[in-house]
Coordinates of C-alpha atoms and ligand atoms in Angstrom, one line a residue:
M253 CA -40.7 -3.2 70.8
S254 CA -40.1 -3.5 67.2
R255 CA -37.3 -5.0 65.3
V256 CA -35.8 -3.0 62.5
L257 CA -33.0 -4.5 60.5
V258 CA -30.5 -1.7 59.2
L259 CA -28.8 -2.2 55.8
N260 CA -25.9 -0.1 54.4
S261 CA -25.2 -1.5 51.0
G262 CA -21.6 0.1 49.3
S263 CA -20.3 -1.4 46.2
S264 CA -18.4 -4.2 47.6
S265 CA -20.1 -4.5 51.0
V266 CA -23.0 -4.8 53.0
K267 CA -23.0 -3.6 56.5
Y268 CA -25.8 -4.8 59.0
R269 CA -27.7 -4.4 62.3
L270 CA -30.6 -6.0 63.6
F271 CA -32.3 -3.8 66.3
D272 CA -34.8 -4.7 69.0
G273 CA -35.5 -1.2 70.4
T274 CA -32.6 0.3 71.0
E275 CA -30.9 -2.6 71.5
T276 CA -28.6 -4.3 68.9
V277 CA -29.5 -8.1 68.6
A278 CA -27.1 -8.8 65.8
K279 CA -24.2 -7.4 63.6
G280 CA -21.8 -7.5 60.9
L281 CA -19.9 -6.9 57.4
V282 CA -20.1 -8.6 54.5
E283 CA -16.7 -7.3 52.5
R284 CA -15.3 -8.0 49.4
I285 CA -18.7 -9.1 47.5
G286 CA -17.5 -10.0 43.9
E287 CA -14.2 -9.8 44.1
S288 CA -12.0 -12.6 43.5
G289 CA -11.5 -15.0 46.8
G290 CA -14.5 -13.0 48.1
E291 CA -16.7 -14.4 50.8
V292 CA -19.6 -14.0 48.3
A293 CA -20.4 -13.4 44.3
D294 CA -23.1 -10.8 44.6
H295 CA -25.1 -8.7 46.8
R296 CA -28.0 -11.1 46.7
A297 CA -25.8 -14.1 48.2
A298 CA -24.6 -11.6 50.9
L299 CA -27.9 -10.2 52.1
Q300 CA -29.2 -13.8 51.5
G301 CA -26.4 -14.9 54.2
I302 CA -26.9 -12.2 56.5
M303 CA -31.0 -13.3 56.8
D304 CA -30.1 -17.2 57.2
E305 CA -27.6 -16.0 60.1
I306 CA -30.1 -13.8 62.0
D307 CA -33.5 -14.4 63.6
L308 CA -36.1 -12.4 61.4
T309 CA -39.4 -13.2 63.8
G310 CA -41.1 -10.0 64.4
L311 CA -39.2 -7.7 62.2
A312 CA -41.0 -4.8 61.8
A313 CA -39.0 -2.9 59.2
A314 CA -35.8 -2.8 56.7
G315 CA -33.9 0.5 57.2
H316 CA -31.8 1.2 54.2
R317 CA -29.1 3.8 54.1
V318 CA -28.7 6.0 50.9
V319 CA -26.5 8.6 50.4
H320 CA -27.9 10.8 47.9
G321 CA -31.5 12.2 48.1
G322 CA -31.0 15.2 45.9
A323 CA -33.5 17.8 46.5
E324 CA -36.7 15.8 46.6
F325 CA -36.5 13.5 49.2
T326 CA -36.1 15.6 52.8
G327 CA -36.5 12.9 55.0
P328 CA -37.4 9.2 55.7
T329 CA -39.3 7.4 52.8
V330 CA -41.2 4.4 52.5
I331 CA -39.8 2.8 49.5
T332 CA -42.6 1.7 46.7
D333 CA -41.5 1.2 43.1
E334 CA -42.1 4.7 42.7
V335 CA -39.3 5.7 45.4
V336 CA -36.8 3.4 43.6
A337 CA -37.4 4.8 40.5
R338 CA -36.7 8.2 41.8
V339 CA -33.9 7.1 43.5
E340 CA -32.7 5.5 40.0
A341 CA -33.0 8.8 38.5
L342 CA -30.6 10.8 41.1
V343 CA -27.6 7.7 40.1
P344 CA -25.8 10.9 38.0
L345 CA -25.6 12.9 41.0
A346 CA -24.1 10.2 42.8
P347 CA -22.7 7.7 40.4
L348 CA -20.0 6.1 43.1
H349 CA -22.7 5.7 45.8
N350 CA -26.7 5.4 45.2
P351 CA -26.3 2.4 42.8
A352 CA -25.1 -0.3 45.3
A353 CA -28.0 1.1 48.0
L354 CA -30.3 0.8 44.7
T355 CA -28.8 -3.2 45.1
G356 CA -29.5 -3.7 48.4
I357 CA -33.1 -2.1 48.3
E358 CA -33.9 -4.4 45.2
V359 CA -32.7 -7.8 46.6
A360 CA -34.2 -6.7 50.4
R361 CA -37.6 -6.3 49.2
K362 CA -37.3 -9.2 46.9
L363 CA -35.8 -11.2 50.0
L364 CA -38.4 -9.9 52.2
P365 CA -41.7 -9.0 50.3
D366 CA -43.5 -8.7 53.5
V367 CA -41.4 -6.1 55.6
P368 CA -41.9 -2.7 54.9
Q369 CA -38.4 -0.8 53.8
V370 CA -37.2 2.5 54.4
A371 CA -35.0 4.9 52.6
V372 CA -33.2 6.9 54.8
F373 CA -31.1 9.5 53.2
D374 CA -27.7 11.1 53.9
T375 CA -28.8 14.6 52.3
A376 CA -32.3 14.8 54.1
F377 CA -30.7 16.4 57.2
H378 CA -29.9 19.3 55.2
A379 CA -33.0 19.8 53.7
T380 CA -33.9 23.1 56.1
I381 CA -30.3 25.0 54.8
P382 CA -31.8 27.8 53.7
P383 CA -31.5 28.8 49.7
E384 CA -28.4 31.4 50.4
G385 CA -26.9 28.3 52.2
V386 CA -27.1 26.2 49.2
T387 CA -26.7 28.4 46.4
W388 CA -23.6 29.0 44.2
A389 CA -23.1 31.6 42.3
I390 CA -23.2 30.5 39.0
S391 CA -25.6 30.9 36.4
R392 CA -29.3 29.8 37.6
E393 CA -30.3 28.3 34.2
L394 CA -27.3 26.1 34.7
A395 CA -27.8 25.3 38.4
E396 CA -31.4 24.4 37.7
R397 CA -31.2 22.5 34.6
W398 CA -28.3 20.3 36.2
Q399 CA -29.6 20.3 39.5
I400 CA -26.0 22.0 40.6
R401 CA -26.4 23.3 44.4
R402 CA -25.4 22.1 48.0
Y403 CA -26.8 19.1 49.5
G404 CA -24.4 18.1 52.0
F405 CA -24.0 14.7 53.4
H406 CA -23.5 12.5 57.1
G407 CA -27.3 13.6 57.7
T408 CA -28.1 11.2 59.8
S409 CA -25.0 11.5 61.8
H410 CA -24.8 15.4 62.0
A411 CA -28.7 14.8 63.5
Y412 CA -28.0 12.2 66.2
V413 CA -24.9 13.8 67.4
S414 CA -26.4 17.2 67.5
R415 CA -29.3 16.2 69.7
R416 CA -27.4 13.7 72.0
T417 CA -25.0 16.8 72.5
A418 CA -28.1 18.8 73.7
Q419 CA -29.1 16.1 75.8
V420 CA -25.9 15.4 77.5
L421 CA -26.0 19.5 78.3
G422 CA -29.1 18.9 80.0
R423 CA -30.9 21.2 77.2
D424 CA -33.9 21.2 74.8
P425 CA -32.7 20.0 71.5
A426 CA -35.0 22.6 69.7
Q427 CA -33.4 25.6 71.8
T428 CA -29.9 24.6 71.0
N429 CA -27.3 25.6 68.5
V430 CA -24.8 22.9 67.9
I431 CA -21.6 23.0 65.7
T432 CA -21.4 19.1 64.9
L433 CA -17.8 18.3 63.4
H434 CA -18.0 14.5 61.6
L435 CA -14.4 13.7 61.5
G436 CA -14.1 10.1 60.0
N437 CA -12.6 8.6 56.5
G438 CA -15.1 11.0 55.5
A439 CA -15.6 14.7 57.0
S440 CA -17.9 17.7 57.5
A441 CA -19.1 20.0 59.7
C442 CA -22.7 21.2 60.3
A443 CA -24.5 24.4 61.9
V444 CA -27.6 23.2 63.8
E445 CA -30.3 25.6 64.7
G446 CA -32.8 24.1 67.4
G447 CA -32.3 20.8 65.6
R448 CA -32.2 21.9 62.1
S449 CA -29.2 22.0 59.9
V450 CA -28.6 25.6 58.5
A451 CA -25.4 25.2 57.0
T452 CA -22.8 22.4 56.2
S453 CA -19.3 21.9 54.4
M454 CA -20.0 19.2 52.0
G455 CA -21.6 19.8 48.6
M456 CA -23.4 18.5 45.7
S457 CA -20.7 15.4 46.2
P458 CA -19.1 14.7 49.7
L459 CA -15.5 16.2 48.2
P460 CA -15.7 19.5 49.2
G461 CA -15.3 21.0 52.5
L462 CA -12.7 19.8 55.1
V463 CA -9.2 17.8 54.6
M464 CA -10.5 14.1 54.3
G465 CA -8.6 10.4 54.6
T466 CA -8.4 10.8 50.6
R467 CA -10.7 13.4 49.5
S468 CA -8.9 16.8 48.9
G469 CA -11.7 18.8 50.8
D470 CA -12.2 22.4 49.3
I471 CA -9.8 23.7 46.5
D472 CA -10.0 26.5 44.0
P473 CA -12.0 24.5 40.7
T474 CA -9.3 26.3 38.9
V475 CA -7.1 23.7 39.9
I476 CA -9.0 21.3 37.7
F477 CA -9.0 23.5 34.9
H478 CA -5.1 24.3 35.0
L479 CA -4.5 20.3 35.7
H480 CA -6.5 19.4 32.5
R481 CA -5.4 22.1 30.3
V482 CA -1.8 22.6 31.7
A483 CA -0.7 19.1 32.9
G484 CA -2.9 17.5 30.4
L485 CA -4.3 15.1 32.7
P486 CA -7.8 13.5 31.8
L487 CA -10.6 14.4 33.8
D488 CA -11.1 10.9 35.3
E489 CA -7.6 11.0 36.6
I490 CA -8.2 14.3 38.0
E491 CA -11.3 13.0 40.0
T492 CA -9.5 10.3 41.2
S493 CA -6.2 12.2 42.3
L494 CA -8.9 14.4 44.3
T495 CA -11.3 11.6 45.7
R496 CA -8.7 9.0 46.2
H497 CA -5.6 10.4 46.3
G498 CA -5.9 13.9 47.9
G499 CA -6.8 14.7 51.6
L500 CA -4.2 13.8 54.6
Q501 CA -3.3 10.6 51.6
G502 CA -2.2 13.2 48.9
M503 CA -0.1 15.5 51.8
A504 CA 1.5 13.0 54.2
G505 CA 1.0 9.6 51.7
V506 CA -1.0 8.0 54.8
N507 CA -4.8 8.4 55.0
D508 CA -5.5 7.2 58.4
L509 CA -4.9 9.9 61.0
R510 CA -2.8 7.7 63.2
A511 CA -0.4 7.2 61.0
V512 CA -0.1 10.9 60.4
L513 CA 0.5 11.2 64.1
D514 CA 3.0 8.7 64.2
L515 CA 5.1 10.3 61.0
R516 CA 4.3 13.9 62.6
A517 CA 5.6 12.4 66.3
A518 CA 9.0 11.4 64.0
G519 CA 9.4 14.4 62.7
D520 CA 8.2 13.9 59.4
P521 CA 7.6 17.8 57.8
D522 CA 4.9 16.5 55.1
A523 CA 2.8 15.0 58.2
T524 CA 3.5 17.7 60.0
L525 CA 1.9 20.2 57.6
A526 CA -0.6 17.7 56.7
F527 CA -2.1 18.0 60.2
D528 CA -1.9 21.5 60.4
V529 CA -3.9 22.2 57.0
Y530 CA -6.6 19.2 58.3
C531 CA -6.9 21.4 62.0
R532 CA -6.7 24.8 60.1
R533 CA -9.6 23.7 57.9
I534 CA -11.9 22.7 60.5
R535 CA -10.9 25.8 62.8
E536 CA -12.3 27.8 59.4
Y537 CA -15.6 26.2 59.5
V538 CA -16.0 26.6 63.0
G539 CA -15.1 30.4 62.3
S540 CA -17.8 30.5 59.7
Y541 CA -20.4 28.4 61.5
L542 CA -20.2 30.8 64.6
A543 CA -21.1 33.6 62.3
V544 CA -23.7 31.7 60.3
L545 CA -25.3 30.9 64.0
G546 CA -25.0 33.8 65.7
R547 CA -25.5 32.0 69.2
V548 CA -23.7 28.8 69.8
D549 CA -24.3 26.4 72.6
A550 CA -22.1 23.9 72.2
I551 CA -19.2 22.3 69.4
A552 CA -19.4 18.7 69.3
F553 CA -16.9 16.2 67.9
T554 CA -17.6 13.1 66.4
A555 CA -16.7 9.8 64.5
G556 CA -13.1 8.2 64.2
V557 CA -11.1 11.2 64.3
G558 CA -13.3 13.4 66.3
E559 CA -14.1 10.7 69.2
N560 CA -10.5 9.4 69.5
S561 CA -8.1 11.9 68.7
A562 CA -7.4 14.3 71.8
A563 CA -4.4 16.0 69.3
V564 CA -7.0 17.0 67.0
R565 CA -9.4 18.1 69.2
A566 CA -6.8 20.3 70.7
A567 CA -5.1 22.0 67.7
S568 CA -8.4 22.5 65.8
L569 CA -9.7 24.6 68.5
S570 CA -6.9 26.4 70.1
G571 CA -6.6 29.9 69.7
L572 CA -10.5 30.5 70.1
E573 CA -10.2 31.3 73.8
P574 CA -11.3 34.8 73.4
L575 CA -14.7 33.3 71.6
G576 CA -15.4 31.5 75.2
I577 CA -13.9 28.3 73.5
V578 CA -11.7 26.4 75.5
I579 CA -10.7 22.8 76.0
D580 CA -9.5 21.2 79.3
P581 CA -6.3 19.1 78.4
E582 CA -7.1 16.6 80.9
R583 CA -10.6 16.0 80.2
N584 CA -9.9 16.0 76.1
E585 CA -7.3 13.1 76.8
R586 CA -9.9 11.0 79.1
R587 CA -12.3 11.7 76.1
D588 CA -14.9 12.7 78.8
E589 CA -18.5 13.6 76.8
V590 CA -17.7 17.1 77.9
I591 CA -14.0 18.6 77.3
S592 CA -14.4 22.2 78.2
P593 CA -14.1 23.6 81.5
P594 CA -17.1 24.1 83.8
G595 CA -19.0 27.2 83.3
A596 CA -17.1 27.5 79.8
R597 CA -19.4 29.9 77.4
I598 CA -19.0 27.4 74.7
P599 CA -19.1 23.8 75.8
V600 CA -17.1 21.3 73.6
C601 CA -18.4 17.6 73.8
V602 CA -17.2 14.4 72.3
I603 CA -20.1 11.9 71.5
P604 CA -19.6 9.2 69.9
T605 CA -21.9 9.0 66.3
D606 CA -24.6 6.0 65.8
E607 CA -25.6 6.5 62.0
E608 CA -27.5 2.7 62.4
L609 CA -29.5 3.8 65.6
E610 CA -30.5 7.0 64.0
I611 CA -31.4 4.9 60.8
A612 CA -33.6 2.8 62.7
D613 CA -35.3 5.2 64.4
Q614 CA -36.0 7.0 61.2
S615 CA -37.2 3.9 59.7
R616 CA -39.9 3.6 62.8
T617 CA -40.6 7.4 62.7
A618 CA -41.9 7.0 58.6
L619 CA -43.5 4.0 59.3
S620 CA -44.9 5.2 62.7
L621 CA -44.1 2.3 64.5
D622 CA -43.3 2.3 68.6
R623 CA -39.6 2.7 69.3
Ligands
AMP19 P1 -14.9 6.1 60.9 O1 -14.7 7.2 59.2 O2 -15.4 7.3 61.3 O3 -14.5 4.7 61.0 O4 -13.0 7.1 61.0 C1 -12.3 6.5 60.5 C2 -11.0 7.0 60.5 O5 -10.7 7.6 61.9 C3 -9.7 6.1 60.5 O6 -8.8 6.3 59.4 C4 -8.6 6.7 61.5 O7 -7.6 7.9 60.8 C5 -9.2 7.8 62.3 N1 -9.0 7.2 64.1 C6 -9.5 6.0 64.1 N2 -9.2 5.6 65.5 C7 -8.0 6.9 66.3 C8 -7.4 7.1 67.2 N3 -7.4 6.2 68.4 N4 -6.8 8.3 67.1 C9 -6.7 9.0 65.7 N5 -7.5 8.6 64.7 C10 -8.2 7.4 64.6

């Protein structure tokens, strides 16, 4: 059994989890890095603190979550100076996300010089989407020059959950088609055909697709031109409005789905509409991916909302009974692994995601280590 340390470095936080095989032997979160009154001054201090705290004996690898791998990183990748340079070159594609991961990688390589390190990309699982699923109908020249295409995110979660779904249903993942719905603070849908992603709802960035806590999800791009030209808003402000003040936050004034549900229960019309928009968007993607896959063997809900909200699960799949998609209300409330009735044509599942475990596994795969 090899020990693997998984590090998820954000701009002001570092999440870590130490695995021995599949077992978690230590985990934690350092927050508010570099902020006044925060716990630590910088990422170096944060990682040093983590390493002082945990027992690193027998550490075989460190696995880093990296959000954007562009078109070139299609799987977990052993980190070298050259890989760091290539991830740096991708910063323009993910200016909010990749710099933090790079800082984490740089510090961890210095602090653990003898431990091999692996980058696991959120985008990599979607490298199997065929060209027609990642290409937007714009000038080819512009698209190629500026790397404009769909990349997709939440890949480790969609990979893990689709595989677990097949296992829960007693099926071979390589022969199972699953629609996975990762509904957390960020949210995305994925069509998985025999273990390979063939469609996903996020794009060049994590902004499009489903409605999220603070991100708008899909909108007509003309909205941006209109807000700029007619409303006179600067581009930065429009970006903030769509990424941080959109989604549930924008429609209902709160970003946490629990708060939306409370307001809706109290009769708040904005929260009621926000819930309806949220669930309808999920239904639209499920319908789209039924058409992409042709044969669907399961639908799986995961992440904070997907795992916990029976109301969202019920509302987002309601009316799909003629397609063989049915939810049993009692199983749904109990949050069973399978929430459809026995014998349902398309089983519906609730599968807790575990992105860190998947990163640890993929890190071992990249280094040919035993689990
Ligand atoms: P995640 O990003 O996966 O941690 O998901 C976070 C989101 O899950 C929160 O913002 C909540 O909106 C949602 N969530 C967590 N617990 C519940 C719950 N019991 N019911 C509804 N939504 C929940």
